Every structure is written in structure tokens, then in C-alpha cells.
CSV table of C-alpha atoms in Angstrom, one decimal:
chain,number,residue,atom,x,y,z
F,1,UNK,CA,-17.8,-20.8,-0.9
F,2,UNK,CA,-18.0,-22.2,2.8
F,3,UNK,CA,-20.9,-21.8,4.8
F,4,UNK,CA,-21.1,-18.6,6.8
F,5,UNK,CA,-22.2,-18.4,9.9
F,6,UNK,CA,-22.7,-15.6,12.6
F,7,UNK,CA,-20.8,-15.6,16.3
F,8,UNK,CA,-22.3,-15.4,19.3
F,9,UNK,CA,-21.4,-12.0,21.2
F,10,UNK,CA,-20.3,-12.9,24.7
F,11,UNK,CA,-18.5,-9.5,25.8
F,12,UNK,CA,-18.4,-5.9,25.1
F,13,UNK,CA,-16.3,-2.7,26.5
F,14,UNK,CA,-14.7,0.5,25.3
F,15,UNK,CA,-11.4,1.4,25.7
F,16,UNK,CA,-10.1,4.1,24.5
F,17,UNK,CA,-7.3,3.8,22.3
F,18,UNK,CA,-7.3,0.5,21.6
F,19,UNK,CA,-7.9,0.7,18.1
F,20,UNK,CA,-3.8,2.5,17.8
F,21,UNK,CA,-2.6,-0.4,20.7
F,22,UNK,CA,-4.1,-3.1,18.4
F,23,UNK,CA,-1.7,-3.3,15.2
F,24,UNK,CA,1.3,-2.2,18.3
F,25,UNK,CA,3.8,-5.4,19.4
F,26,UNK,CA,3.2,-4.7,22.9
F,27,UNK,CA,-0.6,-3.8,22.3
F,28,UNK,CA,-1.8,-7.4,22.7
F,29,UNK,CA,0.2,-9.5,24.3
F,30,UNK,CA,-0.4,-13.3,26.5
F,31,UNK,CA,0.8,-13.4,29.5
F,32,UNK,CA,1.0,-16.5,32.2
F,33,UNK,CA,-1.9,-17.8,29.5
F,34,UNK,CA,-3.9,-14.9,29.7
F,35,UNK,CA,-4.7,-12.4,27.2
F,36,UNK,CA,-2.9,-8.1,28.1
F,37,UNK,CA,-3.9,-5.0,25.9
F,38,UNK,CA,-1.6,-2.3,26.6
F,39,UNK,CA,-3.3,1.2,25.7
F,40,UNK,CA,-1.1,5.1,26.3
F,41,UNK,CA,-2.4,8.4,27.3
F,42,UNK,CA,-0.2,11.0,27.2
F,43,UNK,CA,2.5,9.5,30.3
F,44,UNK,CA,0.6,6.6,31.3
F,45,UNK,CA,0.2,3.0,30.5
F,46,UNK,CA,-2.9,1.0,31.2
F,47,UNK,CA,-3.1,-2.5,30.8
F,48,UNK,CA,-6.1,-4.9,31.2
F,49,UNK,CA,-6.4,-8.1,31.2
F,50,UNK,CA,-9.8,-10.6,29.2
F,51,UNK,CA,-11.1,-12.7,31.8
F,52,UNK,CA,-10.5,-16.2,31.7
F,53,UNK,CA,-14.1,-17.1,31.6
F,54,UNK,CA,-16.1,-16.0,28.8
F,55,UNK,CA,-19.0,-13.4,31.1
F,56,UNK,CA,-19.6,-10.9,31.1
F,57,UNK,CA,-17.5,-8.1,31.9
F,58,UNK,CA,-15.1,-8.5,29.7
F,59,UNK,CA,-12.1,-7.3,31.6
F,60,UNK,CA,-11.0,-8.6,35.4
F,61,UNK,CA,-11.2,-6.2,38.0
F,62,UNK,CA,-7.7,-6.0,38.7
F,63,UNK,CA,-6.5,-3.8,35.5
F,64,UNK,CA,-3.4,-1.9,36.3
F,65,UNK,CA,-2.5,1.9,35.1
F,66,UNK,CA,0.8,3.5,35.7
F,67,UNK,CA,2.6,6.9,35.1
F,68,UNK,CA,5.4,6.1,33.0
F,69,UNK,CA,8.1,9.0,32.1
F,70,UNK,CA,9.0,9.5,28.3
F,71,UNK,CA,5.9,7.1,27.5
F,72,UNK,CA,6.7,8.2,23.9
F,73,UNK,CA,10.4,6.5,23.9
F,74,UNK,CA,9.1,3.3,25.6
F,75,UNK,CA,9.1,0.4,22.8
F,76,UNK,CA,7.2,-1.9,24.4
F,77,UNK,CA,5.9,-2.0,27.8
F,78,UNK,CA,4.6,-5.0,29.8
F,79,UNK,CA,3.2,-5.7,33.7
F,80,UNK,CA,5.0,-7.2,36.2
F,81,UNK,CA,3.8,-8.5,39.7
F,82,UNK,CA,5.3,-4.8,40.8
F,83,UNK,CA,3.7,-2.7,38.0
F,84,UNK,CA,5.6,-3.0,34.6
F,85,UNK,CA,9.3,-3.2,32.8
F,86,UNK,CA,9.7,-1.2,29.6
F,87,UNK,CA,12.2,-1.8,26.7
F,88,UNK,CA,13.6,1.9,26.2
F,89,UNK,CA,16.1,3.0,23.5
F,90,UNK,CA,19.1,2.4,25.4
F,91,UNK,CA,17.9,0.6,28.7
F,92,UNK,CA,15.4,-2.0,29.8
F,93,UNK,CA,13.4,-0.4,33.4
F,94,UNK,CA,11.2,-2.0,35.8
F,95,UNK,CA,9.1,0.6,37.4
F,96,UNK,CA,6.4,0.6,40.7
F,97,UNK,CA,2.8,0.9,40.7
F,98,UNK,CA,3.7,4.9,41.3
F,99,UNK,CA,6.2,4.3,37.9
F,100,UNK,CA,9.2,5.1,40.1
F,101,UNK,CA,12.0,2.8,38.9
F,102,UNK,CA,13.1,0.4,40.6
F,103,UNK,CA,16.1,-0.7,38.5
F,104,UNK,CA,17.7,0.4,35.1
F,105,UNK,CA,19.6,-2.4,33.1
F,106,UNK,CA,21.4,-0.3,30.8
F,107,UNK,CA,22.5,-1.9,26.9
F,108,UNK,CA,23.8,-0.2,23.7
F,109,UNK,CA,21.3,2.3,22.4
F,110,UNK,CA,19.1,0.8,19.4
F,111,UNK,CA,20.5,2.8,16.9
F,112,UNK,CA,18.3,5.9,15.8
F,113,UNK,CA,17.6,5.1,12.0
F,114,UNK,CA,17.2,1.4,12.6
F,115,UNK,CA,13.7,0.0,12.7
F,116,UNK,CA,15.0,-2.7,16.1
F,117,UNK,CA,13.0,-2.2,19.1
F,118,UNK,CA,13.3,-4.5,22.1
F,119,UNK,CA,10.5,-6.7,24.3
F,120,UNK,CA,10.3,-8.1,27.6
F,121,UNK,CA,8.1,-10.1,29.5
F,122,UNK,CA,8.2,-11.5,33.3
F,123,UNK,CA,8.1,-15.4,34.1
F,124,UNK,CA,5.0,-16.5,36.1
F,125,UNK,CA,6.7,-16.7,39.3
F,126,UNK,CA,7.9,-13.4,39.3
F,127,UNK,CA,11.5,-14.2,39.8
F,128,UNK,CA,13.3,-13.5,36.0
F,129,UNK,CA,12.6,-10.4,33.8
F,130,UNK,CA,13.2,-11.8,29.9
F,131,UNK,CA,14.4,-9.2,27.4
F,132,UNK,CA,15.9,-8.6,23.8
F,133,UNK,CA,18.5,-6.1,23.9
F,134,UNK,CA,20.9,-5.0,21.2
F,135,UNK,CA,24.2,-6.5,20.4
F,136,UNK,CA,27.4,-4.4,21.6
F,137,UNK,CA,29.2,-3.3,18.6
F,138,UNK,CA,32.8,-3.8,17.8
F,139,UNK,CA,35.6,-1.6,17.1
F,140,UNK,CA,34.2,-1.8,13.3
F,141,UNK,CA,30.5,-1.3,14.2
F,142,UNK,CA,29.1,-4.3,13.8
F,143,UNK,CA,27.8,-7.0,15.4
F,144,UNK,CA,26.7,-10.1,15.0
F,145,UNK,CA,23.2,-10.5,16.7
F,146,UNK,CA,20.9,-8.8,19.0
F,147,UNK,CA,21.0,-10.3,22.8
F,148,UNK,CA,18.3,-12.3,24.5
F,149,UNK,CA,18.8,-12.0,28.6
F,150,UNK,CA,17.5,-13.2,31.3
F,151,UNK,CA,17.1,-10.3,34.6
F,152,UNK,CA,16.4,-10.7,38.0
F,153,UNK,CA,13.4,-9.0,39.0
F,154,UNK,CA,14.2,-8.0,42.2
F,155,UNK,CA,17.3,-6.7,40.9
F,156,UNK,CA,17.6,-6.1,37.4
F,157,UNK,CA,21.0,-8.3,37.3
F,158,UNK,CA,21.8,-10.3,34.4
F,159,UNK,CA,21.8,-14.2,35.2
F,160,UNK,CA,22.0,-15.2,31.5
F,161,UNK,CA,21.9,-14.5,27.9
F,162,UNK,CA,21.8,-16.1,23.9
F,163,UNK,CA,23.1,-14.6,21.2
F,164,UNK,CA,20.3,-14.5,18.6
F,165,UNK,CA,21.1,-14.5,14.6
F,166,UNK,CA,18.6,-11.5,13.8
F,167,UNK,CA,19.5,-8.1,14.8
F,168,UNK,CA,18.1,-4.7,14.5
F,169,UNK,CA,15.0,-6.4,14.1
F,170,UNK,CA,11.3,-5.3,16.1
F,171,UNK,CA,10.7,-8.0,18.8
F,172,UNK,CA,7.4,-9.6,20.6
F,173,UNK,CA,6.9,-11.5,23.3
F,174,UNK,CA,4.1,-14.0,24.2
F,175,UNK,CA,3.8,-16.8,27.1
F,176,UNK,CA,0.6,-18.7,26.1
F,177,UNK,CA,0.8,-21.5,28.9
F,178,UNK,CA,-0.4,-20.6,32.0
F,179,UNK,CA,2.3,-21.3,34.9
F,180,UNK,CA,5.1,-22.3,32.9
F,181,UNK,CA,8.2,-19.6,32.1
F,182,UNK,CA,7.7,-20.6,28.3
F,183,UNK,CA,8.0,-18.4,25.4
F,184,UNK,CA,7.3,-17.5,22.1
F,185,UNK,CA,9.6,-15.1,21.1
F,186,UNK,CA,9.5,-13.0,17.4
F,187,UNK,CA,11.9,-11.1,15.7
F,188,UNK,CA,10.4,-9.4,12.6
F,189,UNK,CA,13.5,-7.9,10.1
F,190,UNK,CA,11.4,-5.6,7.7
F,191,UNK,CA,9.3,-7.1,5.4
F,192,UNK,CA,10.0,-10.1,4.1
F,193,UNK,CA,12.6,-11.6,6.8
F,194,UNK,CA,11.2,-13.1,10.2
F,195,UNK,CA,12.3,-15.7,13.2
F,196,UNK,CA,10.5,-17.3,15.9
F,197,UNK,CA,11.6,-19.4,18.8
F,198,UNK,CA,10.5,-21.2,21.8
F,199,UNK,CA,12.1,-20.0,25.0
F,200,UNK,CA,12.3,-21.9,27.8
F,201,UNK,CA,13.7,-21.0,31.2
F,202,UNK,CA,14.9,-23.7,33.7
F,203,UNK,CA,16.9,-23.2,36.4
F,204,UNK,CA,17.5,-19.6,35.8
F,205,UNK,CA,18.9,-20.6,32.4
F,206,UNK,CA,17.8,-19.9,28.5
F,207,UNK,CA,17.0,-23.0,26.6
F,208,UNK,CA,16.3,-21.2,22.7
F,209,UNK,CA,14.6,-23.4,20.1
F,210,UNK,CA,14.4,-22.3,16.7
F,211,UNK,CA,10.6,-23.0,15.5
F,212,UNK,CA,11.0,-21.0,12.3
F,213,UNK,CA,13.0,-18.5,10.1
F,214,UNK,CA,13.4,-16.8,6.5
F,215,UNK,CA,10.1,-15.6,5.4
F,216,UNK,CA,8.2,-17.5,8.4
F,217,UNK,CA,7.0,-17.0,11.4
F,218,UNK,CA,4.7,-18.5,14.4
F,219,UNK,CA,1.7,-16.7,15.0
F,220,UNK,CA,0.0,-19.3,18.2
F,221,UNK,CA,1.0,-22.4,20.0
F,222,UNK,CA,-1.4,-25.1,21.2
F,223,UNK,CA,0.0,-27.6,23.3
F,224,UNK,CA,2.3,-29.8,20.4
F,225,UNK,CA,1.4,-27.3,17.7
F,226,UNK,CA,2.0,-23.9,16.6
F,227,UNK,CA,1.1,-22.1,13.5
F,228,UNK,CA,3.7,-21.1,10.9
F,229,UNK,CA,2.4,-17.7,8.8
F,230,UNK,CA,4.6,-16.4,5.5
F,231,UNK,CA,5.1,-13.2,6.7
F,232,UNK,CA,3.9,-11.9,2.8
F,233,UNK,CA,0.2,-14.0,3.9
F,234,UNK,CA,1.2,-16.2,1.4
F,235,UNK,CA,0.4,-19.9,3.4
F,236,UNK,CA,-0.6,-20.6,6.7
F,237,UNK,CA,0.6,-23.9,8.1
F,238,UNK,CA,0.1,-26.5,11.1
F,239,UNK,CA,3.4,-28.2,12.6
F,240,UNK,CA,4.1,-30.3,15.5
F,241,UNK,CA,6.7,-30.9,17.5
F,242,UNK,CA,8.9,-33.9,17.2
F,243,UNK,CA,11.6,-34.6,19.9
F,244,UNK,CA,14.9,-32.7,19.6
F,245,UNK,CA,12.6,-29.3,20.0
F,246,UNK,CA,12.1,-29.4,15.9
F,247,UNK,CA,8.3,-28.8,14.0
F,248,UNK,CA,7.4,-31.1,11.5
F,249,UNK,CA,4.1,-29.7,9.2
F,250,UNK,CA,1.0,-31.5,9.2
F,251,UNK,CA,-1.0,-29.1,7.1
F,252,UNK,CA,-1.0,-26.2,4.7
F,253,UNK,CA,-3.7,-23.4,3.4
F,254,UNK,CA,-2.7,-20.6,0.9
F,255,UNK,CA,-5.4,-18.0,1.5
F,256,UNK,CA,-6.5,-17.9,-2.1
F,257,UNK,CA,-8.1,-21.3,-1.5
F,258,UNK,CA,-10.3,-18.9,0.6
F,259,UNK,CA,-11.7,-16.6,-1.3
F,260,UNK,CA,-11.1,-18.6,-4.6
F,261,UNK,CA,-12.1,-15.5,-6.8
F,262,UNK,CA,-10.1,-12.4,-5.3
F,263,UNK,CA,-6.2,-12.2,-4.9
F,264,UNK,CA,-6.1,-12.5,-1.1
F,265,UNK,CA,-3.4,-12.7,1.7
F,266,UNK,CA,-3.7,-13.8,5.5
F,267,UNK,CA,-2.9,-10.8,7.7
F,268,UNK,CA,-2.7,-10.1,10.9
F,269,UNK,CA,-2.1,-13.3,13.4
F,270,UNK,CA,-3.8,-16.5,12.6
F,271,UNK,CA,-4.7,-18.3,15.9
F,272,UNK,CA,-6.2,-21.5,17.7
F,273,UNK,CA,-10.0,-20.4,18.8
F,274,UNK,CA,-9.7,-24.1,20.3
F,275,UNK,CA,-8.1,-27.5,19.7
F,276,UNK,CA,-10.4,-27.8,17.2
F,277,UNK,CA,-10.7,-24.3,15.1
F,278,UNK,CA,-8.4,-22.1,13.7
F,279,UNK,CA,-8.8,-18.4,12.9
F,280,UNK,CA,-7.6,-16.4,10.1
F,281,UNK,CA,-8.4,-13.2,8.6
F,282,UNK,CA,-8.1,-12.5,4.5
F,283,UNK,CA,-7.4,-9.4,2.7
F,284,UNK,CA,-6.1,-8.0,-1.0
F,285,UNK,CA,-3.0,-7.1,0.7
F,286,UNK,CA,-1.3,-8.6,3.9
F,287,UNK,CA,-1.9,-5.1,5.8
F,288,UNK,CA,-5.3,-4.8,5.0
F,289,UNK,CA,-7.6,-3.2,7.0
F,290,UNK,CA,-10.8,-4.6,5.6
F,291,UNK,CA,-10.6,-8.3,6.0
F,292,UNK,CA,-12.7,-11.5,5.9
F,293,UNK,CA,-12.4,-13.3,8.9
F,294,UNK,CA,-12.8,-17.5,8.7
F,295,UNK,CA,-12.7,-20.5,10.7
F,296,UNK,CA,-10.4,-23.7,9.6
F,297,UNK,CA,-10.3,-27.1,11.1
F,298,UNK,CA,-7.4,-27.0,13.2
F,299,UNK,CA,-6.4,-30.4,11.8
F,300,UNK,CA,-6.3,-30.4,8.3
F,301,UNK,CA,-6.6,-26.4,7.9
F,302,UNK,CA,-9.8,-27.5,6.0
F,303,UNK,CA,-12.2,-24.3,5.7
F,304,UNK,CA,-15.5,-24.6,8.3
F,305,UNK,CA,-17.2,-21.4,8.2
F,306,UNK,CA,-16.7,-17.7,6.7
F,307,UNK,CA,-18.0,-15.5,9.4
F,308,UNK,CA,-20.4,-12.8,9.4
F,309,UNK,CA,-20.5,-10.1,11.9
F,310,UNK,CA,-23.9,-8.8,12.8
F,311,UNK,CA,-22.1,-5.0,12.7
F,312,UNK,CA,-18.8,-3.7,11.2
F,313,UNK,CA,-15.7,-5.7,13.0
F,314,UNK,CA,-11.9,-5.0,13.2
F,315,UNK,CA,-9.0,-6.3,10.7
F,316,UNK,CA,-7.8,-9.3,12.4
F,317,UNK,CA,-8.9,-11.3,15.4
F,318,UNK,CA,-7.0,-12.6,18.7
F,319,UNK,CA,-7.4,-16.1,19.4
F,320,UNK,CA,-8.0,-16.6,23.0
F,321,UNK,CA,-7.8,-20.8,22.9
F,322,UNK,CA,-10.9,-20.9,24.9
F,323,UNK,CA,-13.3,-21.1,22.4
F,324,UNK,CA,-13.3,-17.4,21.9
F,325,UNK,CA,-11.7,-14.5,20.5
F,326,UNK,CA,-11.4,-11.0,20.4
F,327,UNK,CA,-12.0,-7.9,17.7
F,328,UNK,CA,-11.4,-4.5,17.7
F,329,UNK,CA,-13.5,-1.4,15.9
F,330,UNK,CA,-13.3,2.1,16.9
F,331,UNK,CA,-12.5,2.1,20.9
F,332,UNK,CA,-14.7,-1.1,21.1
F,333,UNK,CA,-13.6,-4.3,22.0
F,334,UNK,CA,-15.7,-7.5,21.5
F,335,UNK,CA,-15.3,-10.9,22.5
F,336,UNK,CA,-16.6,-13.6,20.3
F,337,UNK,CA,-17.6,-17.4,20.2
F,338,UNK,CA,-18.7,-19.6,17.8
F,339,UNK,CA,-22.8,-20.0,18.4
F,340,UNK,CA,-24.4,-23.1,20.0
């Protein structure tokens, strides 16, 4: 068994809610490098964002709540340098501080038995609104792919879109780099069938590369790297990138070489705690909720450390790439780093 080791507590709050906005795709999210939780009560939408340096409080001052109508219908809502955009059923809306809407881009309705469900997310600049909208059906119904476009945010006009092969399929959004209108975007198609791509946006233009598909998916990015999860929690993989925008792996863990005497599976999202560590959590199924959370060498995905909480701790952890990373019990939030 590895050694285990306890974490150093650097950062505490309560926020109600949470605990719901946790296993959500919008609930977590990174934006311009820095980590978003998104909580709801009742019509509004408050999100705050972890401080870049690992003090106390835990939050910056600057959190942002806003009065959002038919909360309930909003897939997945995410802040903007004006307040927020929300994917809705049938449109995509970018809404004021007040949550007065600003602009509607209106798309075929996600249809009502299908499990789709759009994201969106704003480049650093504040100049593009990115979004995953539905495909429009044709005279038979179908369609080949949902739509990736690219928005003007002052407008809500469309300036450009991709064709993507998944469709009907739940969608997340993360842009881990700080200053750069890069993207991670997922497309989850139930269970067992997953893609991930790099987005990149140049000259009000989307540049899609394909980082992973069937039954994989990424979970983090570091610089040249990303992590590759089995969506089942089967394996966990490192791969870098190679010119051409193609991954190439480096280095593979199947969680049972973890906990060598239980049938286990990673859940959650694995993550880069640093260049040099690795996160994952380990359960008897890949959605369960009590886990055991360790730390990997970010090279060969060796195992460093199991970790032991001093009290009880959430199902999975976010990596922040700063050393630290977050967990969630109850309405409690903590922020964690490995101790000096």
C-alpha cells in the first residue's frame, strides 16, 4: 500500500448548495485559468471564483449573483465580463448584471426526451461567446452532429461554426490557460461513449482538435499534456502532444493497481495538483460517492501518497494546478495542499 499522508488545510467557506452544483457540468467550471463554482437558488445564479493564491479567504471579492428567469430550464450557465450567458433548451442568452437579456441566439430546441444539453463559455478578451448548440434536423429528422459556434458578445451574431460528430450528447466547457481563447471542450453520449477536443480561436475563427473519442475522455490539460480517463474508470492515462495537434501516451494506471485488494474504478475528474502530481479519486463503482482520494507522479502515473483527511471529505477533488485542490462535503468547501 502507498504511504498516506495528511494535506495541509489552506482554505475554508460554506456555500450553500454546493454540494448539488458539484457533480453539475456547469457547477465547476475554469475560466481564463481560474477555477468558477456556479450554485442556484430558486431564480438566481451565483458564481464565485477560488483565488489564485492559496490564503485565506478562499473566494475573491468580486463574486457575481444574478436573477436569471426559468433558472430551472437553464443547462448550464456561465459569467461573462457583463454578468452571464446561459445554454437554454432552444436558445443560447447573454443576460446583464440585473439578468435582463441582452441578446437571444435562437437554435433548434434540444429535443425533450434526449439527454443533449448545450455549454458555453466567453474568451478572455470578452469579444466571442463559444457555444454547443444542436444540429438542425432535416426533412427526415435527423442530423448529423450537434453545432459548435462562435457569438459575438456584443451582439450575439454568429461569426463561425464546426460541425461536431457527437450529437444529443451533454456538453462542458473548460479554458485552463489564463489569457488564451483555448478550450477543452467535452461531449459526454450516455454512458459508455465520450469525445474531447481542444478548441482554439484565432482570428475570430474555430480551429477543433480531436484529443480523444470512444470510451475516452480528457479530464485536465497541463501545458503539453492532458489526462485521458475511460469514461467506465477503467485506466487513467498521460499523453502529450506531438505536432499536427495529435496526443501520443506516455503513461498508464488502471485503478486496481490502487487499491490492489478491492475492485475499484477512478471517478470523478482526475487532475494535475502541479507539474509534478496528479490526483485521482477511487471507488467500487465509477459514481461512487465514498472514494479514496491519491496522489500519482505526474510522469510515470507512479502512486506517491494515499491521502488521509483529518475529517470526512467529498467524492472527487478539483485540481487547481497550483499545488492545490479543492473538496466538497455538505455546503463546505475546502482547499487543500500537499504539507511541507
Amino acid at each position: 500500500m502507498p504511504e498516506d499522508i495528511t494535506p495541509r488545510l489552506v482554505g475554508q467557506e460554506t456555500v450553500e448548495g454546493i454540494t448539488e452544483a458539484w457533480g453539475e457540468f456547469d457547477g465547476r467550471q475554469f475560466r481564463d485559468g481560474s477555477l468558477r463554482l456556479v450554485t442556484r437558488s430558486a431564480d438566481r445564479a451565483t458564481v464565485r471564483t477560488v483565488q489564485a493564491s492559496a490564503q485565506a479567504p478562499l473566494f475573491s471579492a468580486d463574486s457575481l449573483s444574478v436573477p436569471l428567469a426559468e433558472l430551472d430550464e437553464c443547462h448550464y450557465v456561465t459569467p461573462t465580463r457583463e454578468g452571464v450567458a446561459a445554454s437554454r433548451p432552444d436558445s443560447v442568452t447573454y443576460h446583464s448584471r440585473s439578468g435582463a437579456v441582452a441578446w437571444s441566439f435562437r437554435h433548434f430546441p434540444w429535443g425533450e426526451e434526449s439527454l443533449g444539453s448545450g455549454a458555453c463559455a466567453e474568451t478572455p478578451d470578452g469579444q466571442h461567446l463559444l457555444a454547443v448548440v444542436p444540429g438542425t434536423p432535416d426533412s427526415t429528422g435527423e442530423y448529423p452532429g450537434d453545432r459548435c459556434v462562435l457569438l459575438a458578445s456584443e451582439t450575439g451574431k454568429m461569426i463561425d461554426e464546426a460541425l461536431l460528430p457527437s450529437f444529443s450528447a451533454s456538453y462542458g466547457l473548460e479554458a485552463p490557460f489564463r489569457q488564451v481563447s483555448t478550450f477543452l471542450l467535452s461531449a459526454g453520449q450516455g454512458q459508455d461513449s465520450a469525445y474531447s477536443w481542444k478548441v482554439d480561436i484565432v482570428e475570430g475563427r474555430l480551429h477543433l482538435t480531436e484529443l480523444a473519442s470512444g470510451t475516452e475522455r480528457v479530464t485536465a490539460a497541463e501545458h503539453d499534456r492532458v489526462l485521458v480517463q475511460d469514461v467506465g474508470g477503467s485506466r487513467l492515462q498521460v499523453r502529450s502532444a506531438v505536432p499536427g495537434g495529435t496526443s501520443r501516451p506516455e503513461s498508464e494506471v488502471k485503478p486496481e493497481e490502487l487499491r490492489a485488494e478491492q475492485e475499484s474504478y477512478l471517478t470523478g475528474d482526475s487532475g494535475f495538483v502541479d507539474a509534478s502530481h496528479v490526483i485521482v479519486a477511487v471507488g467500487e463503482e465509477w459514481w461512487s460517492e465514498e472514494t479514496e482520494h491519491f496522489l500519482l507522479d505526474a510522469a510515470g502515473l507512479t502512486v506517491r501518497h494515499r491521502i488521509r483527511y483529518p475529517f470526512p471529505d467529498g467524492p472527487d477533488p478539483k485540481a487547481l494546478g497550483d499545488g492545490t485542490w479543492i473538496t466538497v462535503n455538505g455546503d463546505d468547501v475546502y482547499r487543500w495542499r500537499i504539507a511541507q
